[in-house]
């Protein structure tokens, strides 16, 4: 029973791929630009994903109305197949057809807490004196593996959070069926956040640090072990120094 539960937890982990790909219990998996580490403790899967190869910053000085500003953009593009390939391979190899409490794992549904739609969040934090151009943020996806992306701004922390909705109330069979249908190319996920900061001292070259990190958690639905956290995945914190 415990062995079967561990296999199920591994599959749950495979679905948290907005931040990376988790395909086992002791290895490191690299999908082109995405690298992830993962471990298992009892019933819970813990993971860390490194997106430093796909997140970048660019910008330049601009003079406006007698003042000097640095205008930049931070974000990145990642191919959906890079994020999900390891999960798909693991599903086919070890979990398709596996039984959990008498039910096929591939027919179980993933949930957020309280059986809400499964999501992942990614947050970008800006220095206090940076102005985030929220209305001109670009966030797009061309993959059925992400059904919707929402953005929100936290004035207190001067941060932007993106919420990714995973799949479309799929069971695992249906979710990975979407992966099979899409293939390996032409399904990018893109984020671009424009910002600006006034330069009050032209001699200053380092303007501050932009940080980003993410979190995704899944919980057990149904009657047994309801709301037990099964998965905890973090996107490794990335610090980008903004230099002129």
XYZ file of C-alpha atoms in Angstrom:
244
model
C 0.000 0.000 0.000
C 2.754 2.471 0.960
C 4.743 1.550 -2.146
C 1.724 2.251 -4.326
C 1.171 5.562 -2.542
C 4.751 6.614 -3.247
C 4.252 5.901 -6.941
C 1.113 7.993 -6.894
C 2.937 10.881 -5.245
C 5.567 10.721 -7.962
C 2.863 11.110 -10.583
C 1.315 14.021 -8.744
C 4.687 15.684 -8.910
C 4.810 15.218 -12.640
C 1.879 17.556 -13.098
C 3.542 20.563 -11.512
C 5.531 21.512 -14.503
C 4.787 25.177 -14.996
C 7.983 25.606 -13.002
C 9.883 22.596 -14.306
C 9.981 18.899 -14.929
C 10.154 16.247 -12.210
C 10.666 12.726 -13.441
C 11.858 10.549 -10.588
C 13.152 10.484 -7.029
C 16.950 10.718 -7.182
C 17.952 12.254 -10.514
C 18.291 15.704 -12.020
C 16.395 16.281 -15.251
C 17.338 18.904 -17.841
C 14.856 19.788 -20.579
C 16.998 22.056 -22.760
C 16.890 25.219 -20.626
C 15.068 23.903 -17.549
C 16.758 21.944 -14.754
C 14.961 20.521 -11.732
C 15.781 18.559 -8.579
C 13.305 16.570 -6.552
C 13.078 14.344 -3.509
C 10.467 12.295 -1.719
C 9.678 12.258 1.994
C 6.897 9.924 3.032
C 3.821 10.852 1.074
C 5.049 14.261 -0.025
C 7.146 15.202 -3.027
C 9.449 18.213 -2.635
C 11.096 19.874 -5.587
C 13.147 22.818 -6.745
C 13.240 24.146 -10.299
C 15.885 26.448 -11.754
C 14.577 28.853 -14.417
C 17.678 31.045 -14.540
C 18.361 30.008 -18.144
C 15.016 31.346 -19.362
C 14.612 34.536 -17.278
C 16.493 37.641 -18.407
C 16.527 41.442 -18.200
C 17.279 44.147 -20.757
C 17.005 47.943 -20.797
C 18.536 51.325 -21.572
C 18.637 54.966 -20.460
C 15.945 57.333 -21.721
C 15.634 61.098 -21.279
C 12.095 62.386 -20.753
C 11.025 65.917 -19.805
C 14.457 66.806 -18.524
C 14.825 63.680 -16.369
C 16.857 60.533 -16.920
C 15.226 57.107 -16.613
C 16.251 53.527 -17.078
C 13.529 51.608 -18.911
C 13.750 47.839 -18.861
C 11.960 44.582 -19.462
C 12.223 41.373 -17.469
C 10.761 38.035 -18.462
C 11.374 35.001 -20.588
C 10.086 32.388 -23.006
C 9.949 28.652 -22.387
C 8.660 25.906 -24.653
C 5.879 23.894 -23.008
C 7.428 20.640 -24.191
C 10.630 21.504 -22.293
C 8.593 21.785 -19.115
C 6.547 18.614 -19.487
C 8.678 16.045 -21.328
C 10.209 14.481 -18.221
C 6.810 14.229 -16.573
C 5.350 12.562 -19.637
C 8.184 10.037 -19.877
C 7.785 9.164 -16.199
C 4.031 8.781 -16.594
C 4.393 6.368 -19.507
C 7.164 4.348 -17.850
C 5.959 3.960 -14.274
C 2.438 5.232 -13.694
C 0.160 4.518 -16.623
C -2.010 1.583 -15.571
C -0.912 1.703 -11.906
C -3.680 1.186 -9.337
C -4.225 3.389 -6.279
C -6.879 2.200 -3.830
C -8.334 0.096 -6.607
C -8.461 2.957 -9.098
C -6.117 3.677 -11.982
C -3.794 6.563 -11.208
C -4.285 7.926 -14.716
C -7.964 8.549 -13.882
C -7.288 10.617 -10.728
C -7.615 14.407 -10.787
C -5.132 16.882 -9.304
C -6.338 19.675 -7.034
C -5.329 22.768 -5.146
C -6.496 22.904 -1.517
C -10.231 22.280 -1.028
C -10.464 20.632 -4.449
C -9.961 23.926 -6.256
C -8.503 24.190 -9.739
C -4.795 23.263 -9.773
C -2.525 26.279 -10.192
C 1.059 27.456 -9.838
C 2.267 30.952 -8.961
C 5.342 32.866 -10.039
C 6.184 36.239 -8.441
C 8.577 38.976 -9.571
C 9.657 41.470 -6.871
C 10.959 44.923 -7.806
C 12.866 47.479 -5.715
C 10.623 50.063 -4.040
C 11.673 52.900 -6.363
C 10.942 50.941 -9.559
C 7.731 51.705 -11.439
C 6.031 48.598 -12.864
C 4.081 49.222 -16.075
C 1.345 46.756 -15.137
C -1.022 47.678 -17.976
C 1.578 46.776 -20.598
C 2.653 43.433 -19.171
C 2.623 40.723 -21.820
C 1.804 37.178 -20.747
C 0.791 34.610 -23.341
C 0.719 30.882 -23.860
C 0.075 28.671 -26.840
C -0.412 25.363 -25.065
C -3.415 23.405 -23.860
C -1.349 22.378 -20.836
C -1.998 25.852 -19.402
C -5.635 26.881 -19.722
C -5.327 30.410 -18.320
C -2.787 32.843 -16.882
C -3.814 35.617 -14.496
C -1.666 38.528 -13.300
C -1.961 40.647 -10.154
C -0.030 43.550 -8.637
C 0.878 43.899 -4.957
C 1.483 47.586 -4.222
C 2.895 46.933 -0.743
C 5.667 44.661 -2.024
C 5.893 46.233 -5.500
C 5.560 42.786 -7.023
C 3.698 41.059 -9.843
C 2.326 37.536 -9.442
C 1.324 35.270 -12.312
C -1.104 32.431 -11.637
C -1.014 29.541 -14.094
C -4.043 27.264 -14.369
C -2.840 23.753 -15.189
C -4.794 21.818 -17.794
C -8.576 21.896 -17.829
C -9.907 19.716 -15.001
C -8.125 16.766 -16.591
C -7.314 13.437 -15.091
C -3.723 12.394 -15.733
C -4.618 10.416 -18.831
C -6.340 13.423 -20.334
C -3.582 15.813 -19.323
C -0.815 13.787 -20.908
C -3.054 13.197 -23.894
C -2.836 16.953 -24.470
C 0.950 16.699 -24.334
C 0.976 13.930 -26.928
C -1.284 15.900 -29.239
C 0.810 19.072 -29.129
C 4.200 17.626 -29.970
C 7.517 19.259 -29.123
C 7.558 22.688 -30.803
C 5.408 25.742 -31.318
C 3.859 26.020 -27.849
C 5.739 28.774 -25.971
C 4.847 30.375 -22.652
C 5.932 34.036 -22.614
C 6.179 36.675 -19.884
C 7.407 40.254 -20.346
C 7.176 42.885 -17.605
C 8.157 46.471 -18.519
C 9.373 48.808 -15.788
C 11.242 52.058 -15.270
C 13.296 53.784 -12.577
C 14.406 57.395 -12.364
C 18.168 57.937 -12.276
C 18.918 60.735 -9.817
C 22.694 60.251 -9.914
C 24.195 59.680 -13.357
C 27.304 58.125 -11.784
C 25.336 55.183 -10.381
C 25.582 52.035 -12.484
C 23.787 49.468 -10.305
C 20.130 50.415 -9.915
C 18.937 47.544 -7.756
C 17.988 43.879 -7.797
C 14.885 42.240 -9.253
C 14.021 38.878 -7.674
C 11.683 36.146 -8.834
C 10.512 32.830 -7.401
C 7.548 30.484 -7.591
C 5.480 27.942 -5.732
C 3.157 25.123 -6.713
C 1.350 22.775 -4.328
C -1.125 19.959 -4.859
C -3.484 18.413 -2.343
C -5.470 15.210 -2.063
C -9.140 15.409 -3.035
C -11.961 13.006 -2.260
C -12.838 11.561 1.132
C -9.611 9.797 2.093
C -6.711 12.039 3.149
C -8.657 15.111 2.000
C -6.506 18.279 1.861
C -3.321 16.410 2.699
C -0.509 18.201 0.890
C 1.060 15.809 -1.558
C 3.419 18.069 -3.481
C 5.492 21.164 -2.727
C 7.504 22.618 -5.591
C 9.456 25.854 -5.499
C 10.978 27.747 -8.381
C 14.467 28.627 -7.189
C 14.878 32.297 -6.325
C 16.576 34.270 -9.065
C 18.271 37.609 -8.335
C 19.016 39.829 -11.330
C 21.130 42.938 -10.826
C 19.937 45.826 -12.981
C 23.034 47.554 -14.351
C 23.186 50.475 -16.736
